[in-house]
Coordinates of C-alpha atoms and ligand atoms in Angstrom, one line a residue:
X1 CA -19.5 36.1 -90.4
X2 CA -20.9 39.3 -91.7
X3 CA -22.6 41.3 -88.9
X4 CA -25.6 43.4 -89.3
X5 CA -25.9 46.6 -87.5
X6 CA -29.1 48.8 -87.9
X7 CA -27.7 52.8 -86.8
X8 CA -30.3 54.5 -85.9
X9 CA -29.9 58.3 -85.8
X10 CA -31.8 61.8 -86.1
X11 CA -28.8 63.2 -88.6
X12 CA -26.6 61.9 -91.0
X13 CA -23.6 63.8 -92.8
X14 CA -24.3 64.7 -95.7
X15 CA -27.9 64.2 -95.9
X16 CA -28.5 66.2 -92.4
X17 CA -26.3 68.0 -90.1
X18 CA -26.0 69.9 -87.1
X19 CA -23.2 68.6 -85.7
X20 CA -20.5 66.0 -85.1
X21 CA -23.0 63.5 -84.4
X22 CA -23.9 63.6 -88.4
X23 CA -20.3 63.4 -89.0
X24 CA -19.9 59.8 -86.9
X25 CA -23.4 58.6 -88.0
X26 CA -22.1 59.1 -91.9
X27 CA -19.1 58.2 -91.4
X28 CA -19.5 54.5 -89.7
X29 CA -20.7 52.5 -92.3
X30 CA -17.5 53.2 -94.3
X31 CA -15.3 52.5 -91.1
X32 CA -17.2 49.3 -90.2
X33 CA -17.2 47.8 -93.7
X34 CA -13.5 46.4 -93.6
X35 CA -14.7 44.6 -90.4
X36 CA -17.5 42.3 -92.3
X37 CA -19.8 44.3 -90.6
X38 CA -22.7 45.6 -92.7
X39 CA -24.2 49.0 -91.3
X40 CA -27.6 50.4 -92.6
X41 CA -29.1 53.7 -90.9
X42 CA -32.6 54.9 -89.8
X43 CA -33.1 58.4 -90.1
X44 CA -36.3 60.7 -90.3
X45 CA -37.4 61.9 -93.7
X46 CA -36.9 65.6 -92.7
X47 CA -37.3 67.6 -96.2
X48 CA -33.3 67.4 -96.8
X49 CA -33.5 63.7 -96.4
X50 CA -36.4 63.0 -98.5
X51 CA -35.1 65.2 -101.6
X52 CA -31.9 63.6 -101.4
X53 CA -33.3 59.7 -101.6
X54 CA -35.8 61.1 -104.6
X55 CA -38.8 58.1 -104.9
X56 CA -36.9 55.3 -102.9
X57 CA -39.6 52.5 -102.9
X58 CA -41.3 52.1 -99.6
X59 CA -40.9 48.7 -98.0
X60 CA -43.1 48.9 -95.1
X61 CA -45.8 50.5 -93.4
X62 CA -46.8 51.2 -89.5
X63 CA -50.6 51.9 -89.9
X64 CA -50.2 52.5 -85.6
X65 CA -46.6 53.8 -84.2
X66 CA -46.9 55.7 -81.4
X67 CA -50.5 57.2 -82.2
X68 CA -49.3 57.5 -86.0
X69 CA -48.6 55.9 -89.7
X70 CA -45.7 55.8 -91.4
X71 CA -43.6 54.7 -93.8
X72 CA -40.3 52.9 -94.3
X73 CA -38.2 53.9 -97.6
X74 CA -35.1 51.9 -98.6
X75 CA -32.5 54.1 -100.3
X76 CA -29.1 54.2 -100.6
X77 CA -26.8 57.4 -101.0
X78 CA -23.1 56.3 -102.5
X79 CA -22.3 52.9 -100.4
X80 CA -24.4 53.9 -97.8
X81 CA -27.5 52.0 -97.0
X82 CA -30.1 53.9 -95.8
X83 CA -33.9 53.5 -93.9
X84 CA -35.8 56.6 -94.1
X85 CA -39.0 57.1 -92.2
X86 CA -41.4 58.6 -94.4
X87 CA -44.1 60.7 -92.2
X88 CA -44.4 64.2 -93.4
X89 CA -47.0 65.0 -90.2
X90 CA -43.7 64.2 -88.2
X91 CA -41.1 65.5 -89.7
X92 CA -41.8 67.7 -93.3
X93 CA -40.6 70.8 -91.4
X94 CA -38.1 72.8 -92.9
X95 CA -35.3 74.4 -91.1
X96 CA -33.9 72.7 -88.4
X97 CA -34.5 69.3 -86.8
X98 CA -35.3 69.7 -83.7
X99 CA -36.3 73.7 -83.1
X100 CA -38.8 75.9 -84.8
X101 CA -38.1 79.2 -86.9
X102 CA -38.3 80.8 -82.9
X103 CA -35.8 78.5 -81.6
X104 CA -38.5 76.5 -79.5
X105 CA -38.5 72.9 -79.4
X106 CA -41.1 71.0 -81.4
X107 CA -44.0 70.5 -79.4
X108 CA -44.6 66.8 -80.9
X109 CA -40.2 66.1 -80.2
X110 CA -41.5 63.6 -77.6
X111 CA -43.3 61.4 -80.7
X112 CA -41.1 62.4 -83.3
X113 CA -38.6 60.8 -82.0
X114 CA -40.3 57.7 -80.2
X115 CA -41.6 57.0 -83.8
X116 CA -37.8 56.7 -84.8
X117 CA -36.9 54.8 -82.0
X118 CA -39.7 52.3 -82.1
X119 CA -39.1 51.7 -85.4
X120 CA -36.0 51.3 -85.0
X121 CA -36.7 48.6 -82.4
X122 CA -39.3 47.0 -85.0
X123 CA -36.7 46.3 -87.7
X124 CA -33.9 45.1 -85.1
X125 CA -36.8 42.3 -83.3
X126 CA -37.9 40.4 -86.1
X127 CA -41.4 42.6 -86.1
X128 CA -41.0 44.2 -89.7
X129 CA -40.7 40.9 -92.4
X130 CA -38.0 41.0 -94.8
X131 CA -35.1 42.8 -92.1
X132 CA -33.0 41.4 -89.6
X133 CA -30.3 43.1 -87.8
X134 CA -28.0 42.0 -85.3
X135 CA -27.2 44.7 -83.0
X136 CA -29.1 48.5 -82.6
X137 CA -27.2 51.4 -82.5
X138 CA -28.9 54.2 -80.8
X139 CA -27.2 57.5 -81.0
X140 CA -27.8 60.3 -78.7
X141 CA -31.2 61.0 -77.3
X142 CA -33.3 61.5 -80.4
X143 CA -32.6 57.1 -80.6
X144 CA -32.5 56.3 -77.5
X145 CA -36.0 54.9 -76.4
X146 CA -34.8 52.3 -79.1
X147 CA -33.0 49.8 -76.3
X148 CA -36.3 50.4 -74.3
X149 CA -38.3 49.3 -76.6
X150 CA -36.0 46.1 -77.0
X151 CA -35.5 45.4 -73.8
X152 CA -39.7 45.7 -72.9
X153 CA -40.6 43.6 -76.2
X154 CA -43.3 41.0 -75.2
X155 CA -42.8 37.5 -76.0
X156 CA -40.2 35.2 -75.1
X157 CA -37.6 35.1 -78.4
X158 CA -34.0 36.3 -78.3
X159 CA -34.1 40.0 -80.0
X160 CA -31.1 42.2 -81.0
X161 CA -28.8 43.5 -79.0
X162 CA -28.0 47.1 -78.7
X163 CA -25.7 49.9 -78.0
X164 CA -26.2 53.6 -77.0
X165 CA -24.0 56.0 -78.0
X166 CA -23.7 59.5 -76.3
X167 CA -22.3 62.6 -78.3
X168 CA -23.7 64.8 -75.5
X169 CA -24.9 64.3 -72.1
X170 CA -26.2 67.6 -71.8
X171 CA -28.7 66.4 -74.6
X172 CA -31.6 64.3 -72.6
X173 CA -34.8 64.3 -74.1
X174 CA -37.1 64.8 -71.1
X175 CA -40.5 65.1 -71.4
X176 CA -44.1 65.0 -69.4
X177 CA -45.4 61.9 -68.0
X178 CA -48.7 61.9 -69.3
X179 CA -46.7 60.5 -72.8
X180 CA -45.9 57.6 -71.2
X181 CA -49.2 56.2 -72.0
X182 CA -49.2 56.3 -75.7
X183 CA -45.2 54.8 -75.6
X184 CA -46.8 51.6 -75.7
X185 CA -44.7 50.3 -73.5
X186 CA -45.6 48.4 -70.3
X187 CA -46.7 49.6 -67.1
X188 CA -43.2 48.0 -65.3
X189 CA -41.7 50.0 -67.6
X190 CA -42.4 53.6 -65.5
X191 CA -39.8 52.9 -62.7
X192 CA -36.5 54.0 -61.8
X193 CA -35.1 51.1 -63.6
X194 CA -36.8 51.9 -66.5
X195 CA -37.5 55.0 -68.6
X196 CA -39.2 57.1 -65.3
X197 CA -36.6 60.2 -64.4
X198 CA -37.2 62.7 -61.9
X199 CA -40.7 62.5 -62.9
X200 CA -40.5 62.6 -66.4
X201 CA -40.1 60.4 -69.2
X202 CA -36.2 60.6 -69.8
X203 CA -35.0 58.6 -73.1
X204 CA -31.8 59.2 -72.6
X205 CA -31.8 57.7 -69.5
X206 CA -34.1 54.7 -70.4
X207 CA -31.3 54.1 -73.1
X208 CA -28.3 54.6 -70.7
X209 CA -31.0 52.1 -68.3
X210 CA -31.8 49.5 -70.6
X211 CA -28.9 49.3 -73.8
X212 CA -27.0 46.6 -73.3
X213 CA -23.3 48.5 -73.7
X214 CA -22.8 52.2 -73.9
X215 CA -20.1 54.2 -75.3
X216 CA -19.1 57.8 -75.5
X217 CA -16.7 59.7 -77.8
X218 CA -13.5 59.6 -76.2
X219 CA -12.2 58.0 -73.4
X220 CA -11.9 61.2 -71.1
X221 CA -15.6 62.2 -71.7
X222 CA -16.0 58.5 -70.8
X223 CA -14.8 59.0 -67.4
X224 CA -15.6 62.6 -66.8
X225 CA -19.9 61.5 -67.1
X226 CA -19.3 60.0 -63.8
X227 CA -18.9 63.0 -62.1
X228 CA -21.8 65.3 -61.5
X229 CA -20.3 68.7 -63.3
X230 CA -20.4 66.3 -66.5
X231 CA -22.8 63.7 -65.8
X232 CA -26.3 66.5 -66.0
X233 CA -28.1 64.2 -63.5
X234 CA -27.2 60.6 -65.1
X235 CA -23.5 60.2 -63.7
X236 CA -25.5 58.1 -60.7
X237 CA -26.7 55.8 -63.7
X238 CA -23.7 56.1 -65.6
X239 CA -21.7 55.4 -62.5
X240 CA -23.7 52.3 -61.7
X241 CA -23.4 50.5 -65.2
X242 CA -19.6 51.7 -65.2
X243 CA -18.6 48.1 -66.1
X244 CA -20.1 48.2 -69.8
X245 CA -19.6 52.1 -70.3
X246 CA -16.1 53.1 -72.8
X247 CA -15.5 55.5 -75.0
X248 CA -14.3 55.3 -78.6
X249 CA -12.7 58.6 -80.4
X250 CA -14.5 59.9 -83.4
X251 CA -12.4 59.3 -86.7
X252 CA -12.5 61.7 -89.7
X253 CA -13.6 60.8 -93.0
X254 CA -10.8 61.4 -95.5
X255 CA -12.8 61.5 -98.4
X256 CA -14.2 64.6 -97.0
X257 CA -11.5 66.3 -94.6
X258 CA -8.3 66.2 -97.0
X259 CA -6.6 69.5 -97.2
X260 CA -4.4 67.4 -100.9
X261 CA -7.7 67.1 -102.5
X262 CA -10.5 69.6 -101.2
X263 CA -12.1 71.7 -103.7
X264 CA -13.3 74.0 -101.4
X265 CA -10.0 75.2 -100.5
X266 CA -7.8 78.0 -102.7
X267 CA -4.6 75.6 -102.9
X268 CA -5.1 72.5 -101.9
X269 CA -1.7 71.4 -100.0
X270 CA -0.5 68.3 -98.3
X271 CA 1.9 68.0 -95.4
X272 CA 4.9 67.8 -97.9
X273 CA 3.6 71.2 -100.0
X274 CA 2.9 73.4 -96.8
X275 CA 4.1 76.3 -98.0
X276 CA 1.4 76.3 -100.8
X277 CA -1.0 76.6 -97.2
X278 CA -0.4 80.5 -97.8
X279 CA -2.6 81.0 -100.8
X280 CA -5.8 79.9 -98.4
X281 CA -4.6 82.4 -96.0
X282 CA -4.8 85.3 -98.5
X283 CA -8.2 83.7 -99.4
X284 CA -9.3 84.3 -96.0
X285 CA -8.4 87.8 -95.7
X286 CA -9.8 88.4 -99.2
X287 CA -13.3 86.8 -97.9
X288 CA -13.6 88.0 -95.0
X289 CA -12.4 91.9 -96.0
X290 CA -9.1 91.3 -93.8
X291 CA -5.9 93.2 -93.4
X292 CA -3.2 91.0 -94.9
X293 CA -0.3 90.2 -92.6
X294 CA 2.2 87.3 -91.6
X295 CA 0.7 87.1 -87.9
X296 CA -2.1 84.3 -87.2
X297 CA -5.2 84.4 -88.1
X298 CA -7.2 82.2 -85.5
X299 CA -10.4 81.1 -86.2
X300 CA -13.8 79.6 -84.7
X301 CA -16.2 77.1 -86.1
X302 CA -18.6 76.0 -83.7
X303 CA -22.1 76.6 -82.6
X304 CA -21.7 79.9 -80.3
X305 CA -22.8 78.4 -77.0
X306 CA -22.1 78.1 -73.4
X307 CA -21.1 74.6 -73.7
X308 CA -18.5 75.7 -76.0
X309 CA -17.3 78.7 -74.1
X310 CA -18.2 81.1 -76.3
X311 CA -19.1 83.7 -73.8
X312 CA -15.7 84.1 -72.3
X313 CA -14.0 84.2 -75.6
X314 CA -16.1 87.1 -76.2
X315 CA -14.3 88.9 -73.3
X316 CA -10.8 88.3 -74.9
X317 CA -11.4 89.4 -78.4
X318 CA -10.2 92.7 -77.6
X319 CA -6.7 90.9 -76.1
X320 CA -6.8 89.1 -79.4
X321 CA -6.3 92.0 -81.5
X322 CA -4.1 94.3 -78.9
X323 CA -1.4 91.5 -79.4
X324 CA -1.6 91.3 -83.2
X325 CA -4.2 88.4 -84.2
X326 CA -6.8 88.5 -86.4
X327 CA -9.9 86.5 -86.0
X328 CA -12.7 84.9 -87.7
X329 CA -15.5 82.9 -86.4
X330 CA -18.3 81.0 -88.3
X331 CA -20.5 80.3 -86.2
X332 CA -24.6 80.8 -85.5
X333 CA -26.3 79.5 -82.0
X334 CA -27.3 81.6 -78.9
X335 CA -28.6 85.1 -80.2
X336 CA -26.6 87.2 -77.2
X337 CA -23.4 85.9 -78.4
X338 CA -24.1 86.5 -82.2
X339 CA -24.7 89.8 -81.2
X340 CA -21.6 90.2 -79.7
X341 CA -19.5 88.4 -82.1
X342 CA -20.6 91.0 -84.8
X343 CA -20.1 93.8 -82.6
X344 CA -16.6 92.8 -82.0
X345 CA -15.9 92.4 -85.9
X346 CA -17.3 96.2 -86.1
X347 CA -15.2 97.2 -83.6
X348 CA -12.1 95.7 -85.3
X349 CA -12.4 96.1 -88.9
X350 CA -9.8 94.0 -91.0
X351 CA -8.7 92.2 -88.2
X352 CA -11.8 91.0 -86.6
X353 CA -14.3 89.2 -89.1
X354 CA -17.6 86.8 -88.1
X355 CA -20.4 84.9 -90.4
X356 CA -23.0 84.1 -88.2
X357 CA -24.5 80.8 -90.1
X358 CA -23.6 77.7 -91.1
X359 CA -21.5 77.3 -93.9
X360 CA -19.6 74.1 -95.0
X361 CA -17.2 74.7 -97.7
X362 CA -16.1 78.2 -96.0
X363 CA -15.5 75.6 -93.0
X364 CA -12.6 73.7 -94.7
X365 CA -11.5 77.2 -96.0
X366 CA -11.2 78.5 -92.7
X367 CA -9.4 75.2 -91.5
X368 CA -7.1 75.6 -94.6
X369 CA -5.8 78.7 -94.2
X370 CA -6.1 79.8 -90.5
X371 CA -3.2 79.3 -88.2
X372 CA -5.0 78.4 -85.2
X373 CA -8.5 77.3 -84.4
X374 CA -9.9 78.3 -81.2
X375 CA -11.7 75.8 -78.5
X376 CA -12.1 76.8 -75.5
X377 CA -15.0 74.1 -74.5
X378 CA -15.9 73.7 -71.1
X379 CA -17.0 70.2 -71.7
X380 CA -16.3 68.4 -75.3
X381 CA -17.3 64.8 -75.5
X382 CA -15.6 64.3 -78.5
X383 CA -14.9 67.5 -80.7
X384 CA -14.5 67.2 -83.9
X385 CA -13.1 70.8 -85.1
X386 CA -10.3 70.0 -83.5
X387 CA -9.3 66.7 -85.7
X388 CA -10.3 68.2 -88.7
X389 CA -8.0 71.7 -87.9
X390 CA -5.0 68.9 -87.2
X391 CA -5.1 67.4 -91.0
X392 CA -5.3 71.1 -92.4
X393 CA -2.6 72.3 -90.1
X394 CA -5.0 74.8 -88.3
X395 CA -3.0 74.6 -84.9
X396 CA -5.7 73.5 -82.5
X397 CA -5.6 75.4 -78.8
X398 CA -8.0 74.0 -76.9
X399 CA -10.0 73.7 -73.3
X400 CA -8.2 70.6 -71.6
X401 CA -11.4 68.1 -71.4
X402 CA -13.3 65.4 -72.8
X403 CA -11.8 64.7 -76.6
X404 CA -9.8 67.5 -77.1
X405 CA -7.6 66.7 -74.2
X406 CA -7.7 62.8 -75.9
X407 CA -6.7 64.6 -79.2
X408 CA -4.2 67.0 -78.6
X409 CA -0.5 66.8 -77.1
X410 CA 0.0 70.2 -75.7
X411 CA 3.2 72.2 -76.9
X412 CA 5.4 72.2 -73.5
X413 CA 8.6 72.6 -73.6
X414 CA 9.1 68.6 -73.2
X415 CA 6.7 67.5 -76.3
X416 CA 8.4 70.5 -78.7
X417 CA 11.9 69.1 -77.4
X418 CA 11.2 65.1 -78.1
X419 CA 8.8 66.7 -81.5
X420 CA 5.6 65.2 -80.4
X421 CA 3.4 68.6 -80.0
X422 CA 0.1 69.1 -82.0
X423 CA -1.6 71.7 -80.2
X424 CA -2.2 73.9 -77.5
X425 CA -3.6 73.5 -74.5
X426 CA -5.0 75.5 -71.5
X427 CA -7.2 74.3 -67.9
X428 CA -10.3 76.0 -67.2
X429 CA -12.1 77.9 -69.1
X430 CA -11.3 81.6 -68.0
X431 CA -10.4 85.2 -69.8
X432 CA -7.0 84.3 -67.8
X433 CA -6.1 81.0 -69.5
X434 CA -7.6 82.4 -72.6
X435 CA -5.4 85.1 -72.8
X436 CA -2.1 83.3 -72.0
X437 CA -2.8 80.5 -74.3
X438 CA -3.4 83.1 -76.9
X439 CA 0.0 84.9 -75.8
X440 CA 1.8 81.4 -76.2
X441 CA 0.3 80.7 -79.8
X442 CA 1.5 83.8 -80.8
X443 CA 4.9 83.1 -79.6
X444 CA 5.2 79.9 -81.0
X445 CA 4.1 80.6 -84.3
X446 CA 6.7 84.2 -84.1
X447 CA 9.4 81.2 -84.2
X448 CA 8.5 79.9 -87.6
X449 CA 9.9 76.6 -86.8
X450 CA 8.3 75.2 -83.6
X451 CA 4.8 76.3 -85.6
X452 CA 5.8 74.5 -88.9
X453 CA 7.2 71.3 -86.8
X454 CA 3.5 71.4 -84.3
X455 CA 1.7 71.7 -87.9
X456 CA 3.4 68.8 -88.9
X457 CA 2.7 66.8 -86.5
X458 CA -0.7 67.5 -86.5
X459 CA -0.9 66.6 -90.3
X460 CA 0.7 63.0 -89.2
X461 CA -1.5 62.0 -86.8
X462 CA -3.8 59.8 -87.8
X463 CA -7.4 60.1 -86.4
X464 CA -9.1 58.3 -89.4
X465 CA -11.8 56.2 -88.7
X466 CA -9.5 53.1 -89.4
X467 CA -8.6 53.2 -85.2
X468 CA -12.1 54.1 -84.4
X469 CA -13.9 51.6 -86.8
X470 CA -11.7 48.7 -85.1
X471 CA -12.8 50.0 -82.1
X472 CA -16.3 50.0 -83.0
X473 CA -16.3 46.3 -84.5
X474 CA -14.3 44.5 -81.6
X475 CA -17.1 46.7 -79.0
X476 CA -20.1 45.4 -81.7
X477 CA -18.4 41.1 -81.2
X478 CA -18.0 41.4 -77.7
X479 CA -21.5 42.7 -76.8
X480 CA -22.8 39.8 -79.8
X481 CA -20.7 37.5 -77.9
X482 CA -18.4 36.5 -80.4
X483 CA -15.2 37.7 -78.5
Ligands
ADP501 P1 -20.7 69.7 -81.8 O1 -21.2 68.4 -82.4 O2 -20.8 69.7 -80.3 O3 -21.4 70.9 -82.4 P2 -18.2 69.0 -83.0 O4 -16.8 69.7 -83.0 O5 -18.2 67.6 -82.6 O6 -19.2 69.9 -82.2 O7 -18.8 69.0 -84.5 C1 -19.2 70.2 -85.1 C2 -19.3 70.0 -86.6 O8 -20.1 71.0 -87.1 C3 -17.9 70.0 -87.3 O9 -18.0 69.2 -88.4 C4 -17.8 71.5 -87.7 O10 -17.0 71.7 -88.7 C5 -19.3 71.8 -88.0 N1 -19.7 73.2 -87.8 C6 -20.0 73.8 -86.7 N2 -20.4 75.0 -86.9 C7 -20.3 75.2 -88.2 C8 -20.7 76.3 -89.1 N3 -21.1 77.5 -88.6 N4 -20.5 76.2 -90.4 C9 -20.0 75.0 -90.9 N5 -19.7 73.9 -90.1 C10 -19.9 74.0 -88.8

């Protein structure tokens, strides 16, 4: 029996993205299809959205949702089925989703996103004619009032079931009381049991509360939410509805992360033409003005954050280049660490380079032509850099937690000997273990063989979404029931 699975979402690769969650959210309906399982997604029209899906015909209206109208445009991108939530009031800001051009959060985020939610929660409970899904899938915050909003329908008859799914704990989606009010929602609803958290309306939380499995995006950030350094205040919650909470890596779509077939690279090469890898190297150092040499070039994608231990890396750059690295980073977030980033790159001409933005095809160029891609996360529920620097054989050293130590088999001497190594990795996040993970990569990739056998079998592995999809469908029948 085909399933039917409404995804709700705030971002969806390629028609919005600012980070991995946009990647899983566009990536699931492809994975979930070989499973009979039909997945359609509810995103906002932010301006991206809305020029992509052109004059998709609207299909419904909320004259009253959450205080507002909107509209409800059925669209479809490739295979990919799409609900877009036409409100321009809401969401016809340009720039990014959540933050204004000063960085500040939207002071309407609290509506914005209990408008997606609740209409999520429309489509999935019979309310809106013409649409019937079988399970909700709330991702992150930004969808996470959606299981509330289930669970607290009126009326006796059976809705839909739903799941939430956290990319980041760290991402809550608090906000003041006084909103509760124009929720809708009833007055049993402001409790502990409900959405009520430390005094504020928390949606993550009500989710986490009220969803009726939840999952995470690997099976170490699974566990480590239980714990209070990871958990942010929910691992209590978390902790008490341990029996339905699992975690499911994230896969990597192939017909966008293939290093055989990827236009944006110089040479595209495949684990049997490595040696064709080199031309994206002297790419690299052509684009980013670099000194050419055999020695790695390490690079850093990621949003340049705490979370992602930016700061500290900051502190090693200099180490970096003493012991014969060069460096790139791509990368735009916290403006202190920008800063410095560029600072270091003046301070190192030709060996230390940095493009503060977000760039997508110089990603897969920097995964296709560095040697090593830098992650020292403090906490990673998932990580996605990581997967993606595996296929491109872009050795991945990496923070040991959450996906990356799910993801990565750590070159000791025991996984080079029995050839099972794909990566590098180090405990706590420190200038210390930094530094001698650094030392070790260059060591390793000095003895051209170990590197080329840890490329290898990074370029073997196989995080496609084929392992996560199944995951994903047998978790979708067992909350339906049907195993
Ligand atoms: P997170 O979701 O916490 O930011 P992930 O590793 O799960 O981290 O996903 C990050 C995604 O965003 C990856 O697809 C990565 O390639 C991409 N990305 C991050 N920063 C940039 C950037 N500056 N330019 C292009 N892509 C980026």
């Amino acid at each position: 029996m085909t399933l039917s699975v409404l995804s709700v979402a705030s971002e969806a690769f390629p028609l919005i993205k600012t980070g991995g969650l946009a990647d899983v959210v566009g990536a699931l309906p492809a994975a979930l299809a070989p499973h009979d399982i039909a997945v359609t997604t509810l995103i906002p029209g932010f301006p991206k959205v809305m020029r992509a899906i052109g004059d998709a015909p609207r299909v419904h209206h909320w004259p009253h949702i959450i205080g507002t109208d909107a509209w409800l445009r059925a669209a479809r991108i490739g295979e990919h089925r799409l609900l877009v939530l036409d409100a321009p009031h809401l969401y016809a800001r340009e720039g990014l989703p959540y933050v204004d051009s000063d960085g500040h959060d939207w002071h309407d985020n609290w509506r914005r996103f209990a408008v997606l939610a609740r209409a999520g929660a429309d489509l999935t409970s019979g309310a809106v004619p013409g649409f019937d899904f079988d399970l909700l899938h709330a991702h992150d915050w930004q969808a996470a009032l959606a299981p509330a909003f289930l669970h607290y329908a009126p009326g006796p008859g059976p809705v839909a079931r739903s799941i939430v799914t956290i990319h980041n704990i760290a991402f809550q989606g608090s906000f003041a009381a006084h909103h509760f009010a124009d929720l809708g929602l009833p007055p049993r609803a402001w409790s502990i049991d409900g959405v009520e958290y430390y005094g504020q309306i928390g949606y993550l939380k009500a989710g986490l509360r009220t969803a009726d499995a939840i999952t995470t995006v690997s099976p170490t950030y699974a566990e480590e939410i239980h714990r209070p350094q990871y958990g942010m205040g929910l691992e209590g919650l978390i902790a008490q509805r341990a029996a339905c909470v699992s975690g499911i890596v994230n896969g990597i779509d192939p017909a966008i992360w293939n290093p055989g077939a990827d236009t944006a690279l110089a040479a595209p090469f495949t684990v049997d033409t490595l040696d064709d890898r080199i031309a994206n190297k002297r790419a690299v150092e052509a684009l980013f003005g670099l000194e050419q040499d055999d020695r790695p070039i390490f690079t850093v994608i990621s949003r340049l954050t705490w979370q992602k231990g930016m700061d500290v890396l900051v502190e090693v750059i200099d180490d970096l280049v003493a012991m014969g690295g060069r460096l790139v980073v791509l990368g735009s977030g916290d403006p202190a660490l920008e800063i410095a980033f560029a600072a270091a790159a003046l301070r190192h001409p030709g060996r230390v380079a940095a493009r503060i933005g977000y760039d997508e095809p110089v990603s897969h160029l920097l995964q296709g032509g560095c040697d090593a891609i830098l992650i020292p996360s403090r906490f990673e529920p998932c990580g996605l850099t990581q997967l993606y620097g595996l296929a491109y054989g872009c050795v991945p050293v990496v923070a040991r937690t959450g996906g990356l130590a799910d993801t990565i088999i750590d070159a000791n001497e025991a996984a080079l000997t029995t050839g099972v190594a794909t990566g590098l990795q180090f405990d706590d996040v420190t200038p210390d273990t930094i530094v001698a993970a650094l030392r070790r990569a260059m060591r390793l990739h000095a003895g051209q063989d170990r590197w080329r056998i840890i490329q290898v079998n990074g370029m073997n592995a196989d995080y496609s979404w084929r392992q996560s999809g199944r995951h994903y469908a047998e978790l979708y029948r067992s909350v339906l029931g049907y195993s």
